[in-house]
PDB file of C-alpha atoms in Angstrom:
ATOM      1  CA  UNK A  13     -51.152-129.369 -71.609  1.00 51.00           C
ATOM      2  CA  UNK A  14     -50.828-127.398 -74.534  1.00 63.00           C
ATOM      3  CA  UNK A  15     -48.437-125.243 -72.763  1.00 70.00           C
ATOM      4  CA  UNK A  16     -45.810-127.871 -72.398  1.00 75.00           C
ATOM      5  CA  UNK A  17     -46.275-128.600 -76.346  1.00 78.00           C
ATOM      6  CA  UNK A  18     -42.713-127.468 -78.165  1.00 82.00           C
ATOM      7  CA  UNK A  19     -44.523-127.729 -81.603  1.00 84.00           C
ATOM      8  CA  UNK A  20     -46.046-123.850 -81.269  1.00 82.00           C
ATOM      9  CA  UNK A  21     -42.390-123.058 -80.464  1.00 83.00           C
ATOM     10  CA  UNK A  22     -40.524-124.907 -83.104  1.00 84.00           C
ATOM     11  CA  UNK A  23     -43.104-124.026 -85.942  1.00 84.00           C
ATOM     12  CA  UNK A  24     -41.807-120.025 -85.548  1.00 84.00           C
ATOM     13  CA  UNK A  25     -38.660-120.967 -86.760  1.00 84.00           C
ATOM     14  CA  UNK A  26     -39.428-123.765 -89.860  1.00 85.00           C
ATOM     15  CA  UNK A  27     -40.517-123.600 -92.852  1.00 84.00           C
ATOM     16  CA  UNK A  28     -44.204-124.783 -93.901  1.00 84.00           C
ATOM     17  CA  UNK A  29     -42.793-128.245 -95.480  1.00 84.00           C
ATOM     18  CA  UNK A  30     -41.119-128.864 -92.001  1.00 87.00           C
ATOM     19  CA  UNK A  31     -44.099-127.515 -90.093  1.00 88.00           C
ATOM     20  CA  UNK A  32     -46.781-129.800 -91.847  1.00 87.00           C
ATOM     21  CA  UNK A  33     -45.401-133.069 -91.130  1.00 88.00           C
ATOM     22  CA  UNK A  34     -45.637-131.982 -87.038  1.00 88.00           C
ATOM     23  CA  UNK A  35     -49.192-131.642 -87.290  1.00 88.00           C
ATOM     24  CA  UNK A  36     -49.509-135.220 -89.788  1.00 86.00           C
ATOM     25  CA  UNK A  37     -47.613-136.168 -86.547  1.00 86.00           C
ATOM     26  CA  UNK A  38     -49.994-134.804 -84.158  1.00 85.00           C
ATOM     27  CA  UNK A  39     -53.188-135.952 -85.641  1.00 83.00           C
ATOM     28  CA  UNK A  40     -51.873-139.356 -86.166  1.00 81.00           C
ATOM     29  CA  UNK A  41     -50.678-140.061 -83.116  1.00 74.00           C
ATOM     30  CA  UNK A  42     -54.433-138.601 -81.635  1.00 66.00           C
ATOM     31  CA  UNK A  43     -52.596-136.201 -79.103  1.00 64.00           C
ATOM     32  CA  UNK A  44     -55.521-134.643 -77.218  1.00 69.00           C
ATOM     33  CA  UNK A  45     -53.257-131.832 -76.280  1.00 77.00           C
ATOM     34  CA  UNK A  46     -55.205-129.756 -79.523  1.00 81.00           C
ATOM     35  CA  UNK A  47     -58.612-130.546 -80.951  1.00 84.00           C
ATOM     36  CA  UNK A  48     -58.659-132.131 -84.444  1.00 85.00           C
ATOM     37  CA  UNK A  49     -60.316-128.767 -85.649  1.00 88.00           C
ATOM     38  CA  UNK A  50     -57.984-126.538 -84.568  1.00 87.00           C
ATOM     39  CA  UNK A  51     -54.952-129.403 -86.448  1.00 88.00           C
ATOM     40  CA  UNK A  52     -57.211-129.036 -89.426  1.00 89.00           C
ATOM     41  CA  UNK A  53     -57.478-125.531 -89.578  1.00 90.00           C
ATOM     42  CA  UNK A  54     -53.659-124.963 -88.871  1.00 89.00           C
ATOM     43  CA  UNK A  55     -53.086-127.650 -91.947  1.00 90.00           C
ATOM     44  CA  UNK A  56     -55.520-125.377 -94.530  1.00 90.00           C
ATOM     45  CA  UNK A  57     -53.689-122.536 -93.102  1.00 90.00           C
ATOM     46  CA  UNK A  58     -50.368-123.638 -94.153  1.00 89.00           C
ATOM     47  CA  UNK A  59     -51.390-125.067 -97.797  1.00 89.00           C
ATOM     48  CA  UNK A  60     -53.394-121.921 -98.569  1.00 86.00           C
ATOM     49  CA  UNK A  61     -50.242-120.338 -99.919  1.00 83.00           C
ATOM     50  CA  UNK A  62     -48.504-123.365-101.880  1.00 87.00           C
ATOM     51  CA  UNK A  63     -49.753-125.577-105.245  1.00 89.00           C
ATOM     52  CA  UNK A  64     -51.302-128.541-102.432  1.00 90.00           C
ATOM     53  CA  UNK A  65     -54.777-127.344-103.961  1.00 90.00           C
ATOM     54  CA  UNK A  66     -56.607-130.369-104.160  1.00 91.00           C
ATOM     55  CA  UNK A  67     -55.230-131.045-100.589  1.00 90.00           C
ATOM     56  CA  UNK A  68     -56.389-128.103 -99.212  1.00 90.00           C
ATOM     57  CA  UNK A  69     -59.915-128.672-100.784  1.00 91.00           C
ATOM     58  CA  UNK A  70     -59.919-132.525 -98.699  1.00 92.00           C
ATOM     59  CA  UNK A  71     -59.233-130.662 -95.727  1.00 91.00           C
ATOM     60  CA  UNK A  72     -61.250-127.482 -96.033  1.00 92.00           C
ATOM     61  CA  UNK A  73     -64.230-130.330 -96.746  1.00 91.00           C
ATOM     62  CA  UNK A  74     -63.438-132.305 -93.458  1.00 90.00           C
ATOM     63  CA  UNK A  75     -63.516-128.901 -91.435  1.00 90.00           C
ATOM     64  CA  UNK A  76     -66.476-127.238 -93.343  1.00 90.00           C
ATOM     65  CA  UNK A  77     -68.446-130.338 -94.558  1.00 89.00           C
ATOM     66  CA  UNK A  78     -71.331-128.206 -95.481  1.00 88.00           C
ATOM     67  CA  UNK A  79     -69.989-125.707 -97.432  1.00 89.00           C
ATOM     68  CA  UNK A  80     -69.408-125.476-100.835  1.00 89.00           C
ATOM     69  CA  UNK A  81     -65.495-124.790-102.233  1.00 87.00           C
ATOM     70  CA  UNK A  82     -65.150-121.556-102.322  1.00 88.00           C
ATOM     71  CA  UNK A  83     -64.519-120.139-105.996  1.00 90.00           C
ATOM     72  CA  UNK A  84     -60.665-118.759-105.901  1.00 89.00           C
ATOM     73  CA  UNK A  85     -59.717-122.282-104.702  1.00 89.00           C
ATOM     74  CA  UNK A  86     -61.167-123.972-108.139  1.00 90.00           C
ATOM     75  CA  UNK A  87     -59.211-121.250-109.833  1.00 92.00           C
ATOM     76  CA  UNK A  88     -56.407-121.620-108.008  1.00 90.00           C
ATOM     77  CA  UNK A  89     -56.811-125.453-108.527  1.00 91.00           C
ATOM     78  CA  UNK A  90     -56.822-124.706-112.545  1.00 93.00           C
ATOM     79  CA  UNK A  91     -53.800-121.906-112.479  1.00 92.00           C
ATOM     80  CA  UNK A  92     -51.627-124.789-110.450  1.00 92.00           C
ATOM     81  CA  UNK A  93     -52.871-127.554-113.103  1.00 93.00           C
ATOM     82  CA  UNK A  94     -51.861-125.171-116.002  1.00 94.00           C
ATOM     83  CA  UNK A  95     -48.399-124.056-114.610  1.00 92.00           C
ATOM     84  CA  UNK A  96     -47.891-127.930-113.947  1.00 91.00           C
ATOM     85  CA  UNK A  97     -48.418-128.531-117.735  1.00 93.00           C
ATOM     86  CA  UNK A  98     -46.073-125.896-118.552  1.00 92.00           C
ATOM     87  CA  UNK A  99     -43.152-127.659-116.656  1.00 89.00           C
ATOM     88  CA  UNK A 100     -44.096-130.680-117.788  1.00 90.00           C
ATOM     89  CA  UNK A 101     -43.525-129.910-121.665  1.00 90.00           C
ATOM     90  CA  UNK A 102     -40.487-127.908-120.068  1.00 85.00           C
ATOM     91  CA  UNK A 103     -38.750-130.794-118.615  1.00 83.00           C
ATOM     92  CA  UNK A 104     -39.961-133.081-121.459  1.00 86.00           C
ATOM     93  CA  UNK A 105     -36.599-133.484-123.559  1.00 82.00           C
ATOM     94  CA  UNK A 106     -34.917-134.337-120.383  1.00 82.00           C
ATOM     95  CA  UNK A 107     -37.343-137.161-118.982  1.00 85.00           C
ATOM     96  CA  UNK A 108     -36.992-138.485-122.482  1.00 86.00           C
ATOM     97  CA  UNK A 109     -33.444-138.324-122.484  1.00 83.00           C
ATOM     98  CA  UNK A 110     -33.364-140.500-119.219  1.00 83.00           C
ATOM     99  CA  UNK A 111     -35.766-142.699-120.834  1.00 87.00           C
ATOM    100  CA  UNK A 112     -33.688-143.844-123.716  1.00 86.00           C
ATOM    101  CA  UNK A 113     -31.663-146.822-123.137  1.00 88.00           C
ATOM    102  CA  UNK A 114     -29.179-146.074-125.593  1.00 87.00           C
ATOM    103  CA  UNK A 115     -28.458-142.956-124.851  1.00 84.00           C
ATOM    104  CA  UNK A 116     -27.997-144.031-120.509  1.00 85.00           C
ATOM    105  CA  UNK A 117     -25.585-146.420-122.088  1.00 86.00           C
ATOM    106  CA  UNK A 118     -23.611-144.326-123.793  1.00 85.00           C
ATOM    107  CA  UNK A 119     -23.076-141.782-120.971  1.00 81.00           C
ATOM    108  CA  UNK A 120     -22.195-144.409-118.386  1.00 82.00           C
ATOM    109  CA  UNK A 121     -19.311-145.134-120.977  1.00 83.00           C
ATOM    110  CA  UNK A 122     -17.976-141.723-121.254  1.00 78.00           C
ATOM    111  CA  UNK A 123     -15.938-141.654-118.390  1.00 71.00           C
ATOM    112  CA  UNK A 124     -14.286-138.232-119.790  1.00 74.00           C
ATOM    113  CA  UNK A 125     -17.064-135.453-118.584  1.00 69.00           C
ATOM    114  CA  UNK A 126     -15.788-132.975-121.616  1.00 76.00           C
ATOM    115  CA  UNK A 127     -16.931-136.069-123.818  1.00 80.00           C
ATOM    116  CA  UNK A 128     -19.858-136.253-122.004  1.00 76.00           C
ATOM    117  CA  UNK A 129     -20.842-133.104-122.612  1.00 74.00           C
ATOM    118  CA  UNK A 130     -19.583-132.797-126.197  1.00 81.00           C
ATOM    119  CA  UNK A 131     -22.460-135.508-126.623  1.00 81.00           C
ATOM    120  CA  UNK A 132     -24.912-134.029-124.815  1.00 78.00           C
ATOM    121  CA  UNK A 133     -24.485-130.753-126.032  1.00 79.00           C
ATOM    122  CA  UNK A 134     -24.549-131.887-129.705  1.00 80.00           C
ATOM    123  CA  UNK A 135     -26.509-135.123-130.070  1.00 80.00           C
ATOM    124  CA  UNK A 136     -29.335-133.977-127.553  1.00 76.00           C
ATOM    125  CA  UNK A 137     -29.031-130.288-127.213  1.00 74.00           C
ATOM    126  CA  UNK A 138     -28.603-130.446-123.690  1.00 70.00           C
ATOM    127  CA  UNK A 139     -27.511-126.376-122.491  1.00 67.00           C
ATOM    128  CA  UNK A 140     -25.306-125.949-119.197  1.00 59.00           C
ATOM    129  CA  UNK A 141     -27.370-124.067-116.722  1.00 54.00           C
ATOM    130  CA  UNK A 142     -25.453-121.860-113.630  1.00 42.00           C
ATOM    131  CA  UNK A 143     -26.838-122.648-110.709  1.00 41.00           C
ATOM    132  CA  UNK A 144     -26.700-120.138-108.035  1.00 47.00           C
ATOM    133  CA  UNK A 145     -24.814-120.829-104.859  1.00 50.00           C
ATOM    134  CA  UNK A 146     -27.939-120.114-102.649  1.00 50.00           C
ATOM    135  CA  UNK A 147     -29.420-122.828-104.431  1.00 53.00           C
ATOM    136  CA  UNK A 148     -26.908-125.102-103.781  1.00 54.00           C
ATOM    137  CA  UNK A 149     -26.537-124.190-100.445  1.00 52.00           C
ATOM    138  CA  UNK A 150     -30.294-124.873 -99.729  1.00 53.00           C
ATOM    139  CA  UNK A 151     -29.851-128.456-100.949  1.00 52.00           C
ATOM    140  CA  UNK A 152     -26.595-129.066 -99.124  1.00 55.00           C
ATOM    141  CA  UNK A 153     -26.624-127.652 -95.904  1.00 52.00           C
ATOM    142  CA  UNK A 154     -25.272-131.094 -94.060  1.00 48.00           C
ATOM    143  CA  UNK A 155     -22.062-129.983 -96.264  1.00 50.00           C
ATOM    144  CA  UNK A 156     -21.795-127.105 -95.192  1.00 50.00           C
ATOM    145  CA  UNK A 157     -21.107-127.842 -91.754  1.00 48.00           C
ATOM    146  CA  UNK A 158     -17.800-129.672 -92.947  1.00 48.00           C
ATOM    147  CA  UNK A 159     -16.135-126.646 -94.848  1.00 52.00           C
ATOM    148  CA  UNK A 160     -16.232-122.623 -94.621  1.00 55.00           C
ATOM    149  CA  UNK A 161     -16.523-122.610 -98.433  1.00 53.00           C
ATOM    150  CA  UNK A 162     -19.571-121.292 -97.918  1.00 56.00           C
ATOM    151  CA  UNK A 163     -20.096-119.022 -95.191  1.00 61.00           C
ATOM    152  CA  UNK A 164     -19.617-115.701 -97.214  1.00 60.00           C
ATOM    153  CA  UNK A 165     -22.401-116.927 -99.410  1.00 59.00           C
ATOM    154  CA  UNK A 166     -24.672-117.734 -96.281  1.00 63.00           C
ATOM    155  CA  UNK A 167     -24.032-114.203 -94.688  1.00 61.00           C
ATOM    156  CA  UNK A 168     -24.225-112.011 -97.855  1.00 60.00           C
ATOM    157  CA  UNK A 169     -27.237-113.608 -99.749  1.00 62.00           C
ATOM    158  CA  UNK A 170     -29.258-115.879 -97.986  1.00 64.00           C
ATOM    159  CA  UNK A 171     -28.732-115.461 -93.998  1.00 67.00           C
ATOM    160  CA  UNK A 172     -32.507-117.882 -93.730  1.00 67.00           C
ATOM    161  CA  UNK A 173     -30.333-120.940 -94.074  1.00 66.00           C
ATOM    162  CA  UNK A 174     -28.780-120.381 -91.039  1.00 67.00           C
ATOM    163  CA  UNK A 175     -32.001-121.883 -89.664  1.00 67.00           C
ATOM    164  CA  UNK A 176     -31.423-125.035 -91.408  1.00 66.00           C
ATOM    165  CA  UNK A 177     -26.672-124.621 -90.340  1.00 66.00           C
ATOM    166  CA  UNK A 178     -27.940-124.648 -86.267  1.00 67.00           C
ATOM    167  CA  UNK A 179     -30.091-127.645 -86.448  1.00 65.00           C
ATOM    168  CA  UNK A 180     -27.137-129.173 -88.954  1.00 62.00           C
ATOM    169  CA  UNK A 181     -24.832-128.047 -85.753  1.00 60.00           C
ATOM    170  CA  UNK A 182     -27.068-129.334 -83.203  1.00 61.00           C
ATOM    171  CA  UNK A 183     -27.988-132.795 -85.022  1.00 60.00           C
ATOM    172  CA  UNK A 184     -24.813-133.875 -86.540  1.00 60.00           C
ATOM    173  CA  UNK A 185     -22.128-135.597 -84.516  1.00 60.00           C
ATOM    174  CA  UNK A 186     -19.208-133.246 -85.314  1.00 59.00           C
ATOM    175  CA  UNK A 187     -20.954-130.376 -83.474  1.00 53.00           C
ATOM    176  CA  UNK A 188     -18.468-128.553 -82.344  1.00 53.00           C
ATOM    177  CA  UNK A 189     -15.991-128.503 -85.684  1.00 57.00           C
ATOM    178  CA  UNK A 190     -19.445-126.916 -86.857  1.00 53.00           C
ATOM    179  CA  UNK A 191     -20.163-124.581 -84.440  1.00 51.00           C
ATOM    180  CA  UNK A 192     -16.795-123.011 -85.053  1.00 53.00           C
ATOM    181  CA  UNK A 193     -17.868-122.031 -88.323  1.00 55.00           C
ATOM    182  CA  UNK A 194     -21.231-120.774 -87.201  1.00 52.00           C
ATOM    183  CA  UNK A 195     -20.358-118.618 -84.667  1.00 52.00           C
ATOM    184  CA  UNK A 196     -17.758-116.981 -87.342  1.00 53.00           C
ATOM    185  CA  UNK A 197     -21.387-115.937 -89.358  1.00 53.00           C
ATOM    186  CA  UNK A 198     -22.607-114.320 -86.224  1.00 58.00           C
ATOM    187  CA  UNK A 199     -20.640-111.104 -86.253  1.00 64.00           C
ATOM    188  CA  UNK A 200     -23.517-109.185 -84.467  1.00 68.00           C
ATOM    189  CA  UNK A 201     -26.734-109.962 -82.330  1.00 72.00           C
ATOM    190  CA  UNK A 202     -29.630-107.381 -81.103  1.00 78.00           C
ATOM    191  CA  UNK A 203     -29.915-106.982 -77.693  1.00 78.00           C
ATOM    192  CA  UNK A 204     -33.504-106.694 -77.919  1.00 80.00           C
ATOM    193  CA  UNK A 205     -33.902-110.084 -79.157  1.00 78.00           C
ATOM    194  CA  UNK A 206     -31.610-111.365 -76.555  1.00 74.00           C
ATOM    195  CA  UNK A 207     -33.710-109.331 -74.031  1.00 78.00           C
ATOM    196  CA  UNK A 208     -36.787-111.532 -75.647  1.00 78.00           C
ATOM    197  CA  UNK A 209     -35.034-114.791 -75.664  1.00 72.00           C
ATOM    198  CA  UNK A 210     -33.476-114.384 -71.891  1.00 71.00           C
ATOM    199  CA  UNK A 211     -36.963-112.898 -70.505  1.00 75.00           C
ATOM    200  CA  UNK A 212     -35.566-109.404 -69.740  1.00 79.00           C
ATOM    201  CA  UNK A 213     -35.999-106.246 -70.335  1.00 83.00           C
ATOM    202  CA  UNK A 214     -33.168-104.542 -72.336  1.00 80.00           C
ATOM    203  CA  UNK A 215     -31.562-102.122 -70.158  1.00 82.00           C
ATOM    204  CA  UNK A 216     -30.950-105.657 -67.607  1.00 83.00           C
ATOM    205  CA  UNK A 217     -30.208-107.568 -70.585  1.00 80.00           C
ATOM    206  CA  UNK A 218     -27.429-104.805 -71.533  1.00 81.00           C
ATOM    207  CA  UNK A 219     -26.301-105.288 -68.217  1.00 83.00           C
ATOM    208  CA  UNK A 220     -25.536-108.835 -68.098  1.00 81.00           C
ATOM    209  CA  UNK A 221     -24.080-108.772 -71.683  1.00 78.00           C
ATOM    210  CA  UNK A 222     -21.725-106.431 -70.412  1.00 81.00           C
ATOM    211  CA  UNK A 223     -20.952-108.382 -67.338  1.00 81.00           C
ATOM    212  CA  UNK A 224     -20.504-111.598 -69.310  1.00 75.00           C
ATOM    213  CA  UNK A 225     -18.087-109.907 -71.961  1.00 74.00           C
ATOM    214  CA  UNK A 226     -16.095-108.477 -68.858  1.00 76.00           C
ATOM    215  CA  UNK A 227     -15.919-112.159 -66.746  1.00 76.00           C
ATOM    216  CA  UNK A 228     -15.522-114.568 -69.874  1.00 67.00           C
ATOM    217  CA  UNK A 229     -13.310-111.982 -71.155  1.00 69.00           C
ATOM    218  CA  UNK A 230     -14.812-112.302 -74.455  1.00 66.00           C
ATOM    219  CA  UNK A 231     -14.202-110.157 -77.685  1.00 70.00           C
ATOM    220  CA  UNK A 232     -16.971-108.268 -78.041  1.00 74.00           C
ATOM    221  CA  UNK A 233     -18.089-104.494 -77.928  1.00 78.00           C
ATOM    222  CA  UNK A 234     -21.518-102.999 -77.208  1.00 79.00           C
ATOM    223  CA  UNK A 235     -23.081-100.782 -80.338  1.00 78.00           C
ATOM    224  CA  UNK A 236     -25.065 -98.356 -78.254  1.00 75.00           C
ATOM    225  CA  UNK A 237     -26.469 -96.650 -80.845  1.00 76.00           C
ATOM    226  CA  UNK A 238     -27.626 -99.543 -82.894  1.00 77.00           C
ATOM    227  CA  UNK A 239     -28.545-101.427 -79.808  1.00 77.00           C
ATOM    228  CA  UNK A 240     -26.322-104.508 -81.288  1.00 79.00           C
ATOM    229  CA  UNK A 241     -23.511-106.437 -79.515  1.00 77.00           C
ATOM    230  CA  UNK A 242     -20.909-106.913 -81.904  1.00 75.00           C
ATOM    231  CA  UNK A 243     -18.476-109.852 -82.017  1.00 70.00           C
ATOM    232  CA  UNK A 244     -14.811-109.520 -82.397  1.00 66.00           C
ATOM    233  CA  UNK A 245     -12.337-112.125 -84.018  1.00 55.00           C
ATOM    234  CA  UNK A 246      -8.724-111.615 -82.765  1.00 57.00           C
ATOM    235  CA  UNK A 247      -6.433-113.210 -84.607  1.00 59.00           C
ATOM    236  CA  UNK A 248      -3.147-115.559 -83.275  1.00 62.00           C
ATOM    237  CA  UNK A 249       0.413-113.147 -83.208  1.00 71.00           C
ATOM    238  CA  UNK A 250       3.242-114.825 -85.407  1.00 76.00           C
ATOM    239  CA  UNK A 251       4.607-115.662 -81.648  1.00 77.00           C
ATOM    240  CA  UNK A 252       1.502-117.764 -80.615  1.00 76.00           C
ATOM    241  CA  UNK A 253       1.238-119.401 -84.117  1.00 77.00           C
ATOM    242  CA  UNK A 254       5.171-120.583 -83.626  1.00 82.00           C
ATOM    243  CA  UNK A 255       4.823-121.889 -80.169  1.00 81.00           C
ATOM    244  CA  UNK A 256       1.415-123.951 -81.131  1.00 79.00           C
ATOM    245  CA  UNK A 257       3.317-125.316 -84.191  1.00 83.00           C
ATOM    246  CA  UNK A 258       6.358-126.311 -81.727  1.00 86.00           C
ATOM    247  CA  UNK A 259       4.062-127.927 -79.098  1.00 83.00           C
ATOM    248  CA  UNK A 260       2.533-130.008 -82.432  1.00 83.00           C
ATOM    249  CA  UNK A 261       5.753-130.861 -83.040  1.00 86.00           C
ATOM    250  CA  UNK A 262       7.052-131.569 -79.535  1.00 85.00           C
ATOM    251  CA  UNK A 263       4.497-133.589 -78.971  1.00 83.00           C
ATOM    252  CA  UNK A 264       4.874-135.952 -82.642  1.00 85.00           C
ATOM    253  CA  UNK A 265       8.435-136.201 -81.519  1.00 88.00           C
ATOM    254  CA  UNK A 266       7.561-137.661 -77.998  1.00 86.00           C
ATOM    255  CA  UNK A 267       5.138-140.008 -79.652  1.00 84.00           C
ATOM    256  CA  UNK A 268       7.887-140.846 -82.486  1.00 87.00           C
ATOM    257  CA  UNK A 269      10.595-141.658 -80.034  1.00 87.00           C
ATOM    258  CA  UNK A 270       8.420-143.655 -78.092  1.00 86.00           C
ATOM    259  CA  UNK A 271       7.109-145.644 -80.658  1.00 85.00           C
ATOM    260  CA  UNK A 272      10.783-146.438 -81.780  1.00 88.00           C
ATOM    261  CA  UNK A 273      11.915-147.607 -78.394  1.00 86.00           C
ATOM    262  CA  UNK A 274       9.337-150.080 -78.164  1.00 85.00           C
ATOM    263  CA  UNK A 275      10.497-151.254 -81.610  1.00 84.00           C
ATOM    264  CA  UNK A 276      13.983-151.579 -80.385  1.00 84.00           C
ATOM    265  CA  UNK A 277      12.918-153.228 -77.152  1.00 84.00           C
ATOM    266  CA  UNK A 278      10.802-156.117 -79.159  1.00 81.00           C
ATOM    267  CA  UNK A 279      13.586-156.683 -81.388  1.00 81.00           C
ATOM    268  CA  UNK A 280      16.095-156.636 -78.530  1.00 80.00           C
ATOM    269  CA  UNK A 281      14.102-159.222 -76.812  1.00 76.00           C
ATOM    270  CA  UNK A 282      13.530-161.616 -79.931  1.00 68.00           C
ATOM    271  CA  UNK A 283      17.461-161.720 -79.688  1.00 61.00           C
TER     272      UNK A 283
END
């Protein structure tokens, strides 16, 4: 059965925060596809390398109940408690910022944001901080699928979150408006991970890339060297551009004039 699981699959491509909640999921639900073990183990695994310490002790206690904790996870355990305190007093002006009443009030008031931050800058000492795009892009990728603001920032910097842009694509309703703007971030693919992906080897996957780029016609161009199929963009002539403007327009006119004939028709009538 555990063949015909998708989580082994899936878990490849995700992150651990995505990949933890699949096994929460699996154990709940009591699959007997995996033993519980084997769930627990994969769970330790995953929050051996992030701050979940005293999670990872609970677990590590339900797989080895007769064991003690090893030593580097109680020092682990106190490095994660003593980084914690640091943010804490780090963040401290700014939970007690949003914890004054008076001060909430005030900004809701200030509709003008230079007042606003006149005020904060002076009466609280509140410092503007430049958030990188890849940051925002991390926490934003369901906007991203609406705009191409950020595509150059996707390809050059972080190219991970185009993980997170396909299952945006795949997920969101406006798919295809979407997967226009993916497919212009793909500008090259390996043919040995096509090879991998279509179950081939990579002189037949070569092959039918070739034969697909000659039937679809598509605009593309094999890298020999590099082993990479590149991807082509070829852009509309000033002739195609004018004849898709004057169908647009032909066909508002059509819709224009027929919308004004059944004016006149109704008014006609009412005479």
């Amino acid at each position: 059965m555990a063949k015909f699981d998708l989580t082994s699959r899936m878990a490849q491509y995700l992150d651990r925060h995505l990949v933890f909640p699949l096994l929460e999921f699996l154990s709940a639900k009591q699959v007997l596809i995996y033993e519980e073990n084997e769930l627990l183990q994969g769970k330790l695994d995953i929050l051996s390398k992030t701050n979940m310490v005293d999670y990872a002790i609970d677990i590590r206690k339900q797989l080895y109940p007769k064991q003690e904790v090893p030593e580097t996870l109680k020092n682990r355990r106190v490095q994660v408690l003593s980084q914690l305190q640091e943010l804490q007093n780090e963040v401290a002006p700014i939970l007690k910022l949003l914890s004054d009443d008076v001060a909430m009030k005030t900004m809701e008031t200030l509709r003008d944001s230079k007042a606003l931050l006149n005020f904060l800058t002076k009466e609280h000492d509140v410092r503007l901080i430049s958030f990188h795009q890849t940051f925002i892009l991390t926490y934003s990728v369901q906007l991203i699928t609406s705009t191409t603001f950020y595509l150059n920032a996707i390809q050059t910097m972080c190219p991970h979150i185009l993980r997170y842009l396909a299952t945006a694509v795949i997920i969101n309703r406006s798919r295809r408006s979407a997967l226009k703007d993916l497919v212009k971030v793909i500008q090259q693919v390996c043919i040995k991970m096509l090879a991998e992906k279509l179950n081939m080897n990579p002189e037949e996957a070569e092959c039918w890339i070739v034969n697909l780029i000659r039937n679809a016609r598509l605009d593309a161009k094999i890298d020999s060297k590099l082993a990479h199929v590149v991807m082509g963009t070829q852009p509309l002539s000033p002739y195609q551009q004018l004849v898709e403007k004057i169908d647009s327009l032909s066909v508002r006119s059509e819709a224009l004039q027929s919308l004004i004939e059944r004016k006149l028709k109704a008014r006609t009538q009412d005479v």
